[in-house]
Amino acid sequence: ERGRAAASSWHQICEHLTVALRGWPIREIERGVRLSESQRVSFYELVTASLKAAATLASACPAATALTPAGRMDIMRKRLAAVRDATDAIRPALMRFYGALYQGQKVRFAEMS
């Protein structure tokens, strides 16, 4: 029973991460952080990378449960790999965007994201 509860919580993590990746408050960040044109380009690259990662995560993170411990471990391995891949896909765009911000913008962005 504990194995199924853990599997369910891992699926929920995948779902929550997918929702978060798709739910950037784009207009609020643009206005609140006051992005320049070049920063806006980097931001939209980040948003695009996030949406692609969310789509990949949604399709790669299995919702199935397994009856055996070995099956549950395999599903958990697949979910962990999907989360890792999503993180790896977003990281370069996030680093470029964040690196383009001035200190005050970084503070405002951190408050909004």
PDB file of C-alpha atoms in Angstrom:
ATOM      1  CA  GLU A   1       0.000   0.000   0.000  1.00  0.00           C
ATOM      2  CA  ARG A   2       2.842   2.406   0.804  1.00  0.00           C
ATOM      3  CA  GLY A   3       4.392   1.687  -2.594  1.00  0.00           C
ATOM      4  CA  ARG A   4       1.211   2.724  -4.365  1.00  0.00           C
ATOM      5  CA  ALA A   5       0.933   5.895  -2.290  1.00  0.00           C
ATOM      6  CA  ALA A   6       4.528   6.799  -3.155  1.00  0.00           C
ATOM      7  CA  ALA A   7       3.893   6.102  -6.840  1.00  0.00           C
ATOM      8  CA  SER A   8       0.813   8.303  -6.732  1.00  0.00           C
ATOM      9  CA  SER A   9       2.714  11.145  -5.075  1.00  0.00           C
ATOM     10  CA  TRP A  10       5.444  10.921  -7.738  1.00  0.00           C
ATOM     11  CA  HIS A  11       2.798  11.166 -10.447  1.00  0.00           C
ATOM     12  CA  GLN A  12       1.394  14.209  -8.649  1.00  0.00           C
ATOM     13  CA  ILE A  13       4.876  15.753  -8.640  1.00  0.00           C
ATOM     14  CA  CYS A  14       5.009  15.279 -12.416  1.00  0.00           C
ATOM     15  CA  GLU A  15       1.569  16.849 -12.781  1.00  0.00           C
ATOM     16  CA  HIS A  16       2.405  19.815 -10.536  1.00  0.00           C
ATOM     17  CA  LEU A  17       5.669  20.439 -12.373  1.00  0.00           C
ATOM     18  CA  THR A  18       3.877  20.297 -15.728  1.00  0.00           C
ATOM     19  CA  VAL A  19       1.282  22.822 -14.533  1.00  0.00           C
ATOM     20  CA  ALA A  20       4.026  25.106 -13.175  1.00  0.00           C
ATOM     21  CA  LEU A  21       5.981  24.955 -16.432  1.00  0.00           C
ATOM     22  CA  ARG A  22       2.862  25.876 -18.398  1.00  0.00           C
ATOM     23  CA  GLY A  23       1.711  28.575 -15.971  1.00  0.00           C
ATOM     24  CA  TRP A  24       4.316  31.331 -16.237  1.00  0.00           C
ATOM     25  CA  PRO A  25       2.695  34.719 -15.520  1.00  0.00           C
ATOM     26  CA  ILE A  26       4.204  36.086 -18.747  1.00  0.00           C
ATOM     27  CA  ARG A  27       2.562  39.516 -18.901  1.00  0.00           C
ATOM     28  CA  GLU A  28       3.052  40.150 -15.195  1.00  0.00           C
ATOM     29  CA  ILE A  29       6.753  39.304 -15.429  1.00  0.00           C
ATOM     30  CA  GLU A  30       7.208  41.507 -18.496  1.00  0.00           C
ATOM     31  CA  ARG A  31       5.572  44.447 -16.728  1.00  0.00           C
ATOM     32  CA  GLY A  32       6.896  43.830 -13.226  1.00  0.00           C
ATOM     33  CA  VAL A  33      10.502  43.133 -14.197  1.00  0.00           C
ATOM     34  CA  ARG A  34      10.476  45.812 -16.932  1.00  0.00           C
ATOM     35  CA  LEU A  35      12.308  43.803 -19.568  1.00  0.00           C
ATOM     36  CA  SER A  36      14.336  45.376 -22.351  1.00  0.00           C
ATOM     37  CA  GLU A  37      13.892  44.007 -25.883  1.00  0.00           C
ATOM     38  CA  SER A  38      16.911  41.707 -25.616  1.00  0.00           C
ATOM     39  CA  GLN A  39      15.788  40.500 -22.192  1.00  0.00           C
ATOM     40  CA  ARG A  40      12.298  39.902 -23.583  1.00  0.00           C
ATOM     41  CA  VAL A  41      13.792  37.672 -26.303  1.00  0.00           C
ATOM     42  CA  SER A  42      15.645  35.648 -23.642  1.00  0.00           C
ATOM     43  CA  PHE A  43      12.486  35.466 -21.561  1.00  0.00           C
ATOM     44  CA  TYR A  44      10.428  34.119 -24.461  1.00  0.00           C
ATOM     45  CA  GLU A  45      13.140  31.539 -25.135  1.00  0.00           C
ATOM     46  CA  LEU A  46      12.725  30.474 -21.501  1.00  0.00           C
ATOM     47  CA  VAL A  47       8.945  30.332 -21.823  1.00  0.00           C
ATOM     48  CA  THR A  48       9.235  28.290 -25.038  1.00  0.00           C
ATOM     49  CA  ALA A  49      11.696  25.884 -23.401  1.00  0.00           C
ATOM     50  CA  SER A  50       9.345  25.558 -20.426  1.00  0.00           C
ATOM     51  CA  LEU A  51       6.341  24.767 -22.630  1.00  0.00           C
ATOM     52  CA  LYS A  52       8.315  22.165 -24.582  1.00  0.00           C
ATOM     53  CA  ALA A  53       9.580  20.620 -21.345  1.00  0.00           C
ATOM     54  CA  ALA A  54       6.026  20.537 -19.961  1.00  0.00           C
ATOM     55  CA  ALA A  55       4.763  18.739 -23.057  1.00  0.00           C
ATOM     56  CA  THR A  56       7.602  16.234 -22.884  1.00  0.00           C
ATOM     57  CA  LEU A  57       7.100  15.731 -19.158  1.00  0.00           C
ATOM     58  CA  ALA A  58       3.359  15.213 -19.566  1.00  0.00           C
ATOM     59  CA  SER A  59       3.917  12.496 -22.139  1.00  0.00           C
ATOM     60  CA  ALA A  60       6.983  10.879 -20.550  1.00  0.00           C
ATOM     61  CA  CYS A  61       5.890  10.707 -16.922  1.00  0.00           C
ATOM     62  CA  PRO A  62       3.837   7.527 -16.637  1.00  0.00           C
ATOM     63  CA  ALA A  63       0.550   7.700 -14.779  1.00  0.00           C
ATOM     64  CA  ALA A  64       0.388   3.918 -14.464  1.00  0.00           C
ATOM     65  CA  THR A  65       0.883   2.040 -11.251  1.00  0.00           C
ATOM     66  CA  ALA A  66       2.488  -1.363 -10.975  1.00  0.00           C
ATOM     67  CA  LEU A  67       1.592  -4.241  -8.726  1.00  0.00           C
ATOM     68  CA  THR A  68       5.120  -5.472  -8.061  1.00  0.00           C
ATOM     69  CA  PRO A  69       7.980  -3.682  -6.306  1.00  0.00           C
ATOM     70  CA  ALA A  70      10.163  -4.109  -9.399  1.00  0.00           C
ATOM     71  CA  GLY A  71       7.441  -2.596 -11.565  1.00  0.00           C
ATOM     72  CA  ARG A  72       6.997   0.336  -9.191  1.00  0.00           C
ATOM     73  CA  MET A  73      10.750   0.952  -9.203  1.00  0.00           C
ATOM     74  CA  ASP A  74      10.760   0.962 -13.013  1.00  0.00           C
ATOM     75  CA  ILE A  75       7.936   3.496 -13.141  1.00  0.00           C
ATOM     76  CA  MET A  76       9.655   5.652 -10.510  1.00  0.00           C
ATOM     77  CA  ARG A  77      12.881   5.512 -12.552  1.00  0.00           C
ATOM     78  CA  LYS A  78      10.966   6.704 -15.627  1.00  0.00           C
ATOM     79  CA  ARG A  79       9.352   9.545 -13.678  1.00  0.00           C
ATOM     80  CA  LEU A  80      12.674  10.661 -12.220  1.00  0.00           C
ATOM     81  CA  ALA A  81      14.241  10.573 -15.687  1.00  0.00           C
ATOM     82  CA  ALA A  82      11.360  12.667 -17.067  1.00  0.00           C
ATOM     83  CA  VAL A  83      11.785  15.299 -14.329  1.00  0.00           C
ATOM     84  CA  ARG A  84      15.568  15.342 -14.845  1.00  0.00           C
ATOM     85  CA  ASP A  85      15.146  15.735 -18.612  1.00  0.00           C
ATOM     86  CA  ALA A  86      12.679  18.607 -18.130  1.00  0.00           C
ATOM     87  CA  THR A  87      15.091  20.331 -15.762  1.00  0.00           C
ATOM     88  CA  ASP A  88      18.003  19.854 -18.160  1.00  0.00           C
ATOM     89  CA  ALA A  89      15.937  21.260 -21.039  1.00  0.00           C
ATOM     90  CA  ILE A  90      15.041  24.450 -19.174  1.00  0.00           C
ATOM     91  CA  ARG A  91      18.321  25.183 -17.403  1.00  0.00           C
ATOM     92  CA  PRO A  92      20.243  26.806 -20.334  1.00  0.00           C
ATOM     93  CA  ALA A  93      17.385  29.175 -21.203  1.00  0.00           C
ATOM     94  CA  LEU A  94      16.859  30.074 -17.540  1.00  0.00           C
ATOM     95  CA  MET A  95      20.560  30.777 -17.037  1.00  0.00           C
ATOM     96  CA  ARG A  96      20.693  33.001 -20.161  1.00  0.00           C
ATOM     97  CA  PHE A  97      17.628  34.953 -19.113  1.00  0.00           C
ATOM     98  CA  TYR A  98      18.636  35.313 -15.477  1.00  0.00           C
ATOM     99  CA  GLY A  99      22.157  36.327 -16.483  1.00  0.00           C
ATOM    100  CA  ALA A 100      20.740  39.118 -18.663  1.00  0.00           C
ATOM    101  CA  LEU A 101      18.883  40.710 -15.747  1.00  0.00           C
ATOM    102  CA  TYR A 102      20.179  43.531 -13.576  1.00  0.00           C
ATOM    103  CA  GLN A 103      20.222  42.984  -9.806  1.00  0.00           C
ATOM    104  CA  GLY A 104      16.950  44.838  -9.191  1.00  0.00           C
ATOM    105  CA  GLN A 105      15.274  42.862 -11.969  1.00  0.00           C
ATOM    106  CA  LYS A 106      16.540  39.608 -10.463  1.00  0.00           C
ATOM    107  CA  VAL A 107      14.892  40.523  -7.171  1.00  0.00           C
ATOM    108  CA  ARG A 108      11.576  41.384  -8.872  1.00  0.00           C
ATOM    109  CA  PHE A 109      11.726  38.187 -10.976  1.00  0.00           C
ATOM    110  CA  ALA A 110      12.379  36.058  -7.881  1.00  0.00           C
ATOM    111  CA  GLU A 111       9.364  37.604  -6.179  1.00  0.00           C
ATOM    112  CA  MET A 112       7.120  36.813  -9.164  1.00  0.00           C
ATOM    113  CA  SER A 113       8.251  33.330 -10.147  1.00  0.00           C
TER     114      SER A 113
END
